[in-house]
Amino acid sequence: MGYYDDQDGQRRGKENRRGGGRFGYFLSGLIGVIVGALVVALLFPSIFGKTNPDSAAVDSNSVANTNPSTPKTTKTVSLKVTTDITKAVEKTEKAVVGVSNIQKQSIWSDDMFGQDSKSSSSQEAGSGSGIIYKKVGDKAYVVTNYHVIEGANALEVTLSNGKKLSAKLVGSDKYTDLAVLQIDGSNVTTVAQFGDSDALKLGETVIAIGNPLGEEFAGSVTEGIVSGLNRTVPVDIDEDGTEDWQEEVIQTDAAINPGNSGGALVNIAGQVVGINSMKISNESVEGIGFSIPINSAKPVIHQLETKGKITRPALGVGIVNVSDIPAYQQKETLKLPANVTTGVVIGSVEDGSPASKAGLKEFDVIYKLDDQKIDNIVELRKFLYEHKQPGDKVKVSVYRNGQPKTFTLTLGIASGSN
C-alpha cells in the first residue's frame, strides 16, 4: 500500500505538472493576444474609433464614405504671411507705375478710287515703368528711364490701381538714361522713399518691382541679391557703333525684363536703392541685370526737375579715339611717340570755342585733363561731366607733333560737341 501510495502520489504529481503546463499555455496565449491587440491599436487607431489630427481631415472628406447621408465637409485654412520682403513690397508697390510711350504713326490705305491715302494715328510704341518719388500740392513727379520716353509724342502713366493719367515730360538726359515726368497728384497715395545705394553690400537682398511686358503683368515683384557693385557698362548712345559712355550700375540677379525699365530696385527696408535700367540679353547668360544707383540718380533727378535738362561743360572740339586711328597715321600724321597708343585726337576745333581761344589745334592728342590720365573719349567725358561745370578751368595736356604741351582753358556749355 505504501508503494501504491507512493505511485499514486507520483501519478498525482505528474497530473499536477501536466495541469500546470496547460495553465501556462493559456496564460502565454492571453498575453500574446493582449500584446497583439495593443500593437494593432497603435498601428490602426481608426479601428477603435480614434483618429489622429492628420487623418481626421482625410476621413472627413474621404470618397469612401459608406453613409451617403453624412454630409461631406471641407475645411479652409487661411494663413496670414508677413515677412521682411512682403513689408518692403507693401511700402513701395503703389509708388511704382506704368509708363506708355505714345507716338504718331502713318497709315497708308487705298481710297474708293484706288488711290493711296495717308493718315496718322497715335499708338503705344513702347512701355516701361516709373517711380513716384515726390508729391507737391496737386502735382506728383515720376522718374523713369530716358529710353522709355525717347521719341514720344505723348506720355501716359498708369497708377497701381489701374487709373490712367496723361503725363508731361519735365526733363530728360540720355547720358544718365533718366527722365522726369509730372502727373496729376490727386490720385497719388504713395510716394517712394529713396535709400542709400552706397551702403549696399554684396549678397544683400533686393527686390525689383515693375511692369514686365506691359500692363498685363503690372506690379510684378522679383527677388534677388546684389551681385555686383561699382560696375560700369559701355553704352552706344547715338547708335553709331562706338561706345559713347560708361554707365555706372548695380548688378543684380533679380529678374529684369522688357517693361521693367524705370522701375524700382528696393532694399529690405522698402527703400529705392536703384532704378532698373537694363539686362544682358543672351542665351548663354542668365540673371545679370543692372540698375542705376539712386545716389547717382538723385542729383540728376533734381536738376531735371528744376531746370529741365542737364548742363554739361564742353571743350568745343570734335574728337576720335587714338585706338581708332591706323598705326601708320599715328606715326606719320600724329607723330606720336612709339610708347603712346591711347588718348583722344582732336579732329576739329569750333571757331570761338574754349579750345580755340586756348590755342588747341587739329591733330593735337589729349592724354591728360588736369592730373587725370585720359585714354579714350569715354574717360574724357566722364571726367568733364562728373568733375567740372561750365565756367570751370581745366588744364589740357596734349601731344603736338610728338611733343607734350599743356593749355589752360575755361569750359563752355555742351551743345552736342565735346
Coordinates of C-alpha atoms in Angstrom, one line a residue:
M1 CA 0.0 0.0 0.0
G2 CA 2.8 2.3 0.8
Y3 CA 4.3 1.7 -2.5
Y4 CA 1.0 2.3 -4.2
D5 CA 0.6 5.5 -2.3
D6 CA 3.9 6.5 -3.5
Q7 CA 3.0 5.5 -7.0
D8 CA -0.3 7.3 -6.6
G9 CA 1.5 10.3 -5.3
Q10 CA 3.8 10.2 -8.2
R11 CA 0.9 9.9 -10.5
R12 CA -0.8 12.9 -8.9
G13 CA 2.4 14.8 -9.1
K14 CA 2.6 14.1 -12.8
E15 CA -1.1 15.1 -13.2
N16 CA -0.4 18.3 -11.3
R17 CA 2.6 19.1 -13.5
R18 CA 0.5 18.5 -16.7
G19 CA -2.2 20.7 -15.3
G20 CA 0.3 23.4 -14.6
G21 CA 1.6 23.2 -18.2
R22 CA -1.9 23.8 -19.6
F23 CA -2.4 26.9 -17.4
G24 CA 1.0 28.2 -18.6
Y25 CA 0.0 27.8 -22.2
F26 CA -3.3 29.6 -21.5
L27 CA -1.5 32.5 -19.8
S28 CA 1.1 32.9 -22.6
G29 CA -1.6 32.9 -25.2
L30 CA -3.6 35.5 -23.3
I31 CA -0.6 37.8 -23.0
G32 CA 0.1 37.3 -26.7
V33 CA -3.5 38.3 -27.6
I34 CA -3.3 41.4 -25.4
V35 CA 0.1 42.5 -26.9
G36 CA -1.2 41.9 -30.4
A37 CA -4.3 44.0 -29.6
L38 CA -2.1 46.8 -28.4
V39 CA 0.1 46.7 -31.5
V40 CA -3.0 46.8 -33.8
A41 CA -4.4 49.6 -31.7
L42 CA -1.3 51.6 -32.1
L43 CA -0.9 51.0 -35.8
F44 CA -4.5 51.2 -36.8
P45 CA -6.2 53.6 -34.3
S46 CA -9.2 54.1 -36.6
I47 CA -10.4 50.5 -35.9
F48 CA -11.1 51.5 -32.3
G49 CA -12.8 54.7 -33.3
K50 CA -9.9 57.0 -32.6
T51 CA -8.1 59.2 -35.2
N52 CA -5.1 61.4 -35.2
P53 CA -5.4 65.0 -36.2
D54 CA -3.8 64.4 -39.6
S55 CA -6.1 61.5 -40.6
A56 CA -9.2 63.4 -39.4
A57 CA -9.1 65.8 -42.3
V58 CA -8.7 62.9 -44.7
D59 CA -11.6 60.9 -43.2
S60 CA -14.0 63.8 -43.1
N61 CA -13.6 64.2 -46.9
S62 CA -13.0 60.6 -47.8
V63 CA -14.5 59.4 -51.0
A64 CA -15.1 56.0 -49.4
N65 CA -17.8 57.4 -47.1
T66 CA -20.2 54.4 -46.6
N67 CA -23.0 56.6 -45.3
P68 CA -24.3 58.7 -48.2
S69 CA -26.5 60.7 -45.9
T70 CA -23.5 62.0 -44.0
P71 CA -22.6 65.5 -45.4
K72 CA -19.0 66.0 -46.6
T73 CA -17.2 68.9 -45.1
T74 CA -14.2 70.9 -46.4
K75 CA -12.1 72.9 -44.1
T76 CA -10.5 76.2 -45.4
V77 CA -7.1 77.1 -43.9
S78 CA -6.2 80.8 -44.0
L79 CA -2.6 81.8 -43.4
K80 CA -1.5 85.4 -43.0
V81 CA 2.1 85.5 -44.1
T82 CA 4.2 88.6 -43.2
T83 CA 7.9 88.7 -43.9
D84 CA 10.5 91.4 -44.3
I85 CA 10.1 91.1 -48.1
T86 CA 6.3 91.5 -48.0
K87 CA 6.7 94.5 -45.8
A88 CA 9.2 96.1 -48.2
V89 CA 6.9 95.4 -51.2
E90 CA 3.8 96.8 -49.4
K91 CA 5.8 100.0 -48.6
T92 CA 6.7 100.8 -52.2
E93 CA 4.5 98.9 -54.7
K94 CA 1.9 101.6 -55.1
A95 CA 4.6 104.1 -55.9
V96 CA 5.6 102.1 -59.0
V97 CA 3.7 103.0 -62.1
G98 CA 3.5 102.0 -65.8
V99 CA 4.7 104.5 -68.4
S100 CA 3.4 104.3 -72.0
N101 CA 5.3 105.9 -74.9
I102 CA 2.7 107.1 -77.4
Q103 CA 3.8 108.0 -80.9
K104 CA 2.1 109.1 -84.1
Q105 CA 2.2 106.5 -86.8
S106 CA 1.4 106.9 -90.5
I107 CA -1.2 104.6 -92.0
W108 CA -1.4 104.1 -95.8
S109 CA -4.6 102.8 -97.3
D110 CA -6.5 102.8 -100.7
D111 CA -9.4 105.1 -101.1
M112 CA -12.5 104.3 -103.1
F113 CA -10.8 105.3 -106.3
G114 CA -7.8 103.0 -105.7
Q115 CA -5.5 105.9 -104.8
D116 CA -3.1 105.7 -101.9
S117 CA -4.1 107.9 -99.0
K118 CA -2.1 108.7 -95.8
S119 CA -3.5 109.2 -92.4
S120 CA -1.9 109.2 -88.9
S121 CA -2.9 107.8 -85.6
S122 CA -1.4 107.8 -82.1
Q123 CA -0.5 104.4 -80.8
E124 CA 1.6 103.0 -78.0
A125 CA 5.1 102.4 -79.3
G126 CA 6.5 101.0 -76.1
S127 CA 6.1 100.8 -72.4
G128 CA 8.1 100.8 -69.2
S129 CA 7.9 101.6 -65.5
G130 CA 8.4 104.6 -63.3
I131 CA 8.6 105.6 -59.7
I132 CA 6.6 108.3 -58.0
Y133 CA 9.2 110.0 -55.8
K134 CA 7.6 113.3 -54.9
K135 CA 4.2 114.9 -54.4
V136 CA 3.8 118.7 -54.1
G137 CA 0.2 120.1 -53.8
D138 CA -1.8 118.7 -56.7
K139 CA 1.3 117.6 -58.7
A140 CA 3.3 114.4 -58.5
Y141 CA 6.7 113.6 -60.1
V142 CA 7.8 110.3 -61.7
V143 CA 11.3 109.2 -62.5
T144 CA 11.8 106.7 -65.3
N145 CA 14.5 105.9 -68.0
Y146 CA 15.2 108.1 -70.9
H147 CA 15.0 105.2 -73.3
V148 CA 11.4 104.6 -72.1
I149 CA 10.2 108.0 -73.2
E150 CA 12.5 108.6 -76.2
G151 CA 10.7 109.8 -79.3
A152 CA 7.3 110.1 -77.6
N153 CA 4.7 112.4 -78.9
A154 CA 2.6 111.9 -75.7
L155 CA 3.1 110.1 -72.5
E156 CA 0.7 108.2 -70.2
V157 CA 1.1 106.9 -66.7
T158 CA -0.9 104.1 -65.3
L159 CA -1.2 104.0 -61.5
S160 CA -1.1 100.8 -59.4
N161 CA -5.0 100.9 -59.2
G162 CA -5.2 100.9 -63.0
K163 CA -6.1 104.6 -63.4
K164 CA -4.5 106.2 -66.5
L165 CA -3.2 109.8 -66.4
S166 CA -1.6 111.9 -69.1
A167 CA 2.0 112.9 -68.2
K168 CA 4.1 115.9 -69.0
L169 CA 7.8 115.5 -69.8
V170 CA 9.7 117.8 -67.4
G171 CA 13.2 116.9 -68.5
S172 CA 15.4 114.1 -69.7
D173 CA 19.1 113.1 -70.1
K174 CA 20.3 110.4 -72.5
Y175 CA 23.7 110.0 -70.9
T176 CA 22.4 109.0 -67.5
D177 CA 19.3 107.4 -69.1
L178 CA 16.9 109.3 -66.8
A179 CA 13.7 111.3 -67.3
V180 CA 11.3 113.1 -65.0
L181 CA 7.5 113.3 -65.7
Q182 CA 4.8 115.3 -64.0
I183 CA 1.3 114.0 -63.4
D184 CA -1.9 115.0 -61.5
G185 CA -1.2 114.0 -57.9
S186 CA -4.8 113.9 -56.7
N187 CA -5.0 110.1 -57.0
V188 CA -1.5 109.5 -55.7
T189 CA -1.4 107.9 -52.3
T190 CA 2.1 106.6 -52.0
V191 CA 5.5 108.2 -52.6
A192 CA 8.7 106.1 -52.7
Q193 CA 11.4 106.7 -50.2
F194 CA 15.0 106.9 -51.6
G195 CA 17.6 104.9 -49.7
D196 CA 21.4 104.9 -49.8
S197 CA 22.9 102.9 -52.6
D198 CA 26.4 103.5 -51.3
A199 CA 25.5 101.4 -48.3
L200 CA 24.6 98.3 -50.3
K201 CA 26.6 95.1 -49.7
L202 CA 27.3 92.1 -52.0
G203 CA 24.8 89.4 -51.3
E204 CA 22.2 91.8 -49.8
T205 CA 18.6 91.1 -50.7
V206 CA 17.0 93.4 -53.2
I207 CA 13.5 93.4 -54.9
A208 CA 12.7 94.5 -58.4
I209 CA 9.2 96.0 -58.9
G210 CA 7.8 96.9 -62.3
N211 CA 5.7 96.1 -65.3
P212 CA 7.5 93.4 -67.3
L213 CA 6.0 93.0 -70.8
G214 CA 3.4 95.8 -70.1
E215 CA 0.2 96.2 -68.2
E216 CA -0.7 92.5 -68.3
F217 CA 2.0 91.9 -65.6
A218 CA 1.8 95.2 -63.9
G219 CA 3.2 95.4 -60.4
S220 CA 5.3 92.2 -60.8
V221 CA 7.8 91.5 -58.0
T222 CA 11.0 89.6 -58.3
E223 CA 13.6 88.9 -55.6
G224 CA 17.4 88.6 -55.8
I225 CA 20.6 89.8 -54.4
V226 CA 23.2 92.5 -55.1
S227 CA 25.5 90.6 -57.4
G228 CA 28.0 93.4 -58.1
L229 CA 28.8 96.9 -57.0
N230 CA 30.5 99.8 -58.9
R231 CA 30.0 98.0 -62.2
T232 CA 30.4 100.0 -65.5
V233 CA 28.6 99.1 -68.7
P234 CA 29.6 100.6 -72.1
V235 CA 26.7 102.3 -73.9
D236 CA 26.4 103.4 -77.5
I237 CA 24.1 106.3 -77.1
D238 CA 23.9 107.6 -80.7
E239 CA 23.9 104.0 -82.1
D240 CA 26.9 104.6 -84.4
G241 CA 28.7 101.5 -83.3
T242 CA 31.1 103.4 -81.0
E243 CA 30.8 103.5 -77.2
D244 CA 29.9 106.9 -76.0
W245 CA 29.6 106.4 -72.3
Q246 CA 30.3 104.1 -69.4
E247 CA 27.2 103.8 -67.2
E248 CA 27.8 103.1 -63.5
V249 CA 25.3 100.4 -62.3
I250 CA 24.4 98.0 -59.6
Q251 CA 24.4 94.4 -60.8
T252 CA 21.6 92.1 -59.6
D253 CA 20.1 88.7 -60.3
A254 CA 16.6 89.8 -59.6
A255 CA 14.7 89.2 -62.9
I256 CA 14.5 92.4 -65.0
N257 CA 12.6 92.0 -68.3
P258 CA 11.4 94.4 -71.0
G259 CA 9.0 96.8 -69.4
N260 CA 10.8 96.7 -66.1
S261 CA 13.0 99.6 -67.2
G262 CA 12.4 102.6 -65.0
G263 CA 11.0 100.5 -62.1
A264 CA 12.3 100.3 -58.6
L265 CA 15.1 98.2 -57.1
V266 CA 14.2 98.1 -53.4
N267 CA 16.2 97.1 -50.3
I268 CA 14.7 95.0 -47.5
A269 CA 13.6 98.3 -45.7
G270 CA 11.4 99.1 -48.7
Q271 CA 13.7 102.0 -49.8
V272 CA 14.5 102.6 -53.5
V273 CA 18.2 102.0 -54.0
G274 CA 18.3 101.7 -57.8
I275 CA 16.3 102.4 -60.9
N276 CA 16.1 99.3 -63.1
S277 CA 17.7 100.1 -66.5
M278 CA 18.9 97.1 -68.5
K279 CA 19.9 93.5 -68.6
I280 CA 22.3 91.3 -70.6
S281 CA 20.1 89.5 -73.2
N282 CA 22.0 86.5 -74.4
E283 CA 21.1 82.8 -74.5
S284 CA 24.2 81.9 -72.6
V285 CA 23.7 84.5 -69.9
E286 CA 21.1 84.3 -67.1
G287 CA 20.4 86.6 -64.2
I288 CA 22.5 89.6 -65.0
G289 CA 20.5 92.8 -64.7
F290 CA 21.5 96.4 -64.0
S291 CA 20.1 99.3 -62.1
I292 CA 21.2 103.0 -61.8
P293 CA 22.4 103.6 -58.2
I294 CA 19.9 106.0 -56.6
N295 CA 22.8 108.1 -55.2
S296 CA 24.0 108.8 -58.7
A297 CA 20.4 109.5 -59.9
K298 CA 19.4 111.9 -57.2
P299 CA 21.4 115.0 -58.4
V300 CA 20.3 114.3 -62.0
I301 CA 16.6 114.0 -61.0
H302 CA 16.8 117.3 -59.0
Q303 CA 18.4 119.1 -62.0
L304 CA 15.9 117.7 -64.5
E305 CA 13.0 118.6 -62.2
T306 CA 14.2 122.2 -61.6
K307 CA 15.9 123.0 -64.9
G308 CA 14.5 120.6 -67.4
K309 CA 18.0 119.5 -68.6
I310 CA 21.5 118.7 -67.5
T311 CA 24.0 121.4 -68.2
R312 CA 27.4 120.0 -69.1
P313 CA 30.8 121.5 -69.8
A314 CA 32.4 121.4 -73.2
L315 CA 35.8 122.0 -74.8
G316 CA 34.4 122.8 -78.2
V317 CA 36.1 120.2 -80.3
G318 CA 35.3 117.1 -82.4
I319 CA 37.2 114.1 -81.2
V320 CA 38.1 110.5 -82.0
N321 CA 40.0 107.7 -80.2
V322 CA 43.7 107.2 -80.9
S323 CA 42.9 103.5 -80.9
D324 CA 40.7 104.0 -84.0
I325 CA 43.5 105.6 -86.0
P326 CA 45.6 103.3 -88.1
A327 CA 49.1 102.7 -86.7
Y328 CA 50.7 104.3 -89.8
Q329 CA 48.7 107.5 -89.3
Q330 CA 49.5 107.5 -85.6
K331 CA 53.2 107.6 -86.5
E332 CA 53.3 109.7 -89.7
T333 CA 50.4 112.2 -89.1
L334 CA 50.2 112.5 -85.4
K335 CA 53.9 111.7 -84.9
L336 CA 53.1 110.1 -81.6
P337 CA 56.0 108.5 -79.5
A338 CA 56.2 104.7 -80.0
N339 CA 55.0 104.0 -76.5
V340 CA 51.8 106.2 -76.8
T341 CA 48.9 104.1 -78.2
T342 CA 45.9 105.7 -76.3
G343 CA 44.4 109.2 -76.0
V344 CA 41.9 111.4 -77.8
V345 CA 42.6 113.0 -81.1
I346 CA 41.2 116.5 -81.8
G347 CA 39.7 116.2 -85.3
S348 CA 38.2 119.7 -85.4
V349 CA 38.0 122.9 -83.4
E350 CA 35.0 125.1 -83.3
D351 CA 35.5 128.8 -84.0
G352 CA 35.3 130.9 -80.9
S353 CA 35.2 127.8 -78.6
P354 CA 37.1 127.4 -75.4
A355 CA 39.6 125.1 -77.2
S356 CA 40.1 127.7 -80.0
K357 CA 40.7 130.5 -77.5
A358 CA 43.2 128.4 -75.6
G359 CA 45.2 127.6 -78.7
L360 CA 44.3 123.9 -79.2
K361 CA 44.6 122.7 -82.8
E362 CA 43.6 119.9 -85.1
F363 CA 45.6 116.7 -84.6
D364 CA 46.5 117.6 -81.1
V365 CA 46.3 114.4 -79.0
I366 CA 44.8 114.9 -75.5
Y367 CA 46.3 112.5 -73.0
K368 CA 45.6 114.2 -69.7
L369 CA 43.0 116.6 -68.1
D370 CA 44.3 118.3 -65.0
D371 CA 46.1 115.3 -63.4
Q372 CA 43.8 112.6 -64.7
K373 CA 45.1 110.3 -67.5
I374 CA 42.8 110.1 -70.5
D375 CA 42.8 107.0 -72.6
N376 CA 39.6 107.5 -74.7
I377 CA 36.5 109.5 -75.3
V378 CA 34.5 107.8 -72.6
E379 CA 37.1 108.8 -69.9
L380 CA 37.3 112.3 -71.2
R381 CA 33.5 112.8 -71.0
K382 CA 33.3 111.2 -67.6
F383 CA 36.0 113.4 -66.2
L384 CA 34.3 116.6 -67.6
Y385 CA 30.7 115.6 -66.8
E386 CA 31.4 114.3 -63.3
H387 CA 34.1 116.7 -62.0
K388 CA 33.6 120.0 -63.9
Q389 CA 30.9 122.6 -64.6
P390 CA 30.6 125.2 -67.4
G391 CA 32.9 128.1 -66.4
D392 CA 35.4 125.9 -64.6
K393 CA 39.1 126.0 -65.7
V394 CA 40.8 122.8 -66.8
K395 CA 44.4 122.0 -67.8
V396 CA 44.6 120.1 -71.1
S397 CA 47.8 118.1 -71.8
V398 CA 48.4 117.2 -75.4
Y399 CA 51.0 115.7 -77.8
R400 CA 51.6 118.1 -80.7
N401 CA 53.8 116.7 -83.4
G402 CA 55.0 114.3 -80.8
Q403 CA 55.9 116.9 -78.2
P404 CA 54.0 117.4 -74.9
K405 CA 52.3 120.7 -74.4
T406 CA 49.8 122.0 -71.7
F407 CA 47.0 124.5 -72.2
T408 CA 44.5 126.0 -69.7
L409 CA 41.0 126.8 -70.8
T410 CA 37.7 127.9 -69.4
L411 CA 35.0 125.3 -70.2
G412 CA 31.9 126.3 -72.2
I413 CA 28.4 124.7 -72.3
A414 CA 27.9 121.5 -74.2
S415 CA 25.6 121.7 -77.2
G416 CA 26.4 118.4 -79.0
S417 CA 30.1 118.6 -79.3
N418 CA 32.7 117.9 -76.6

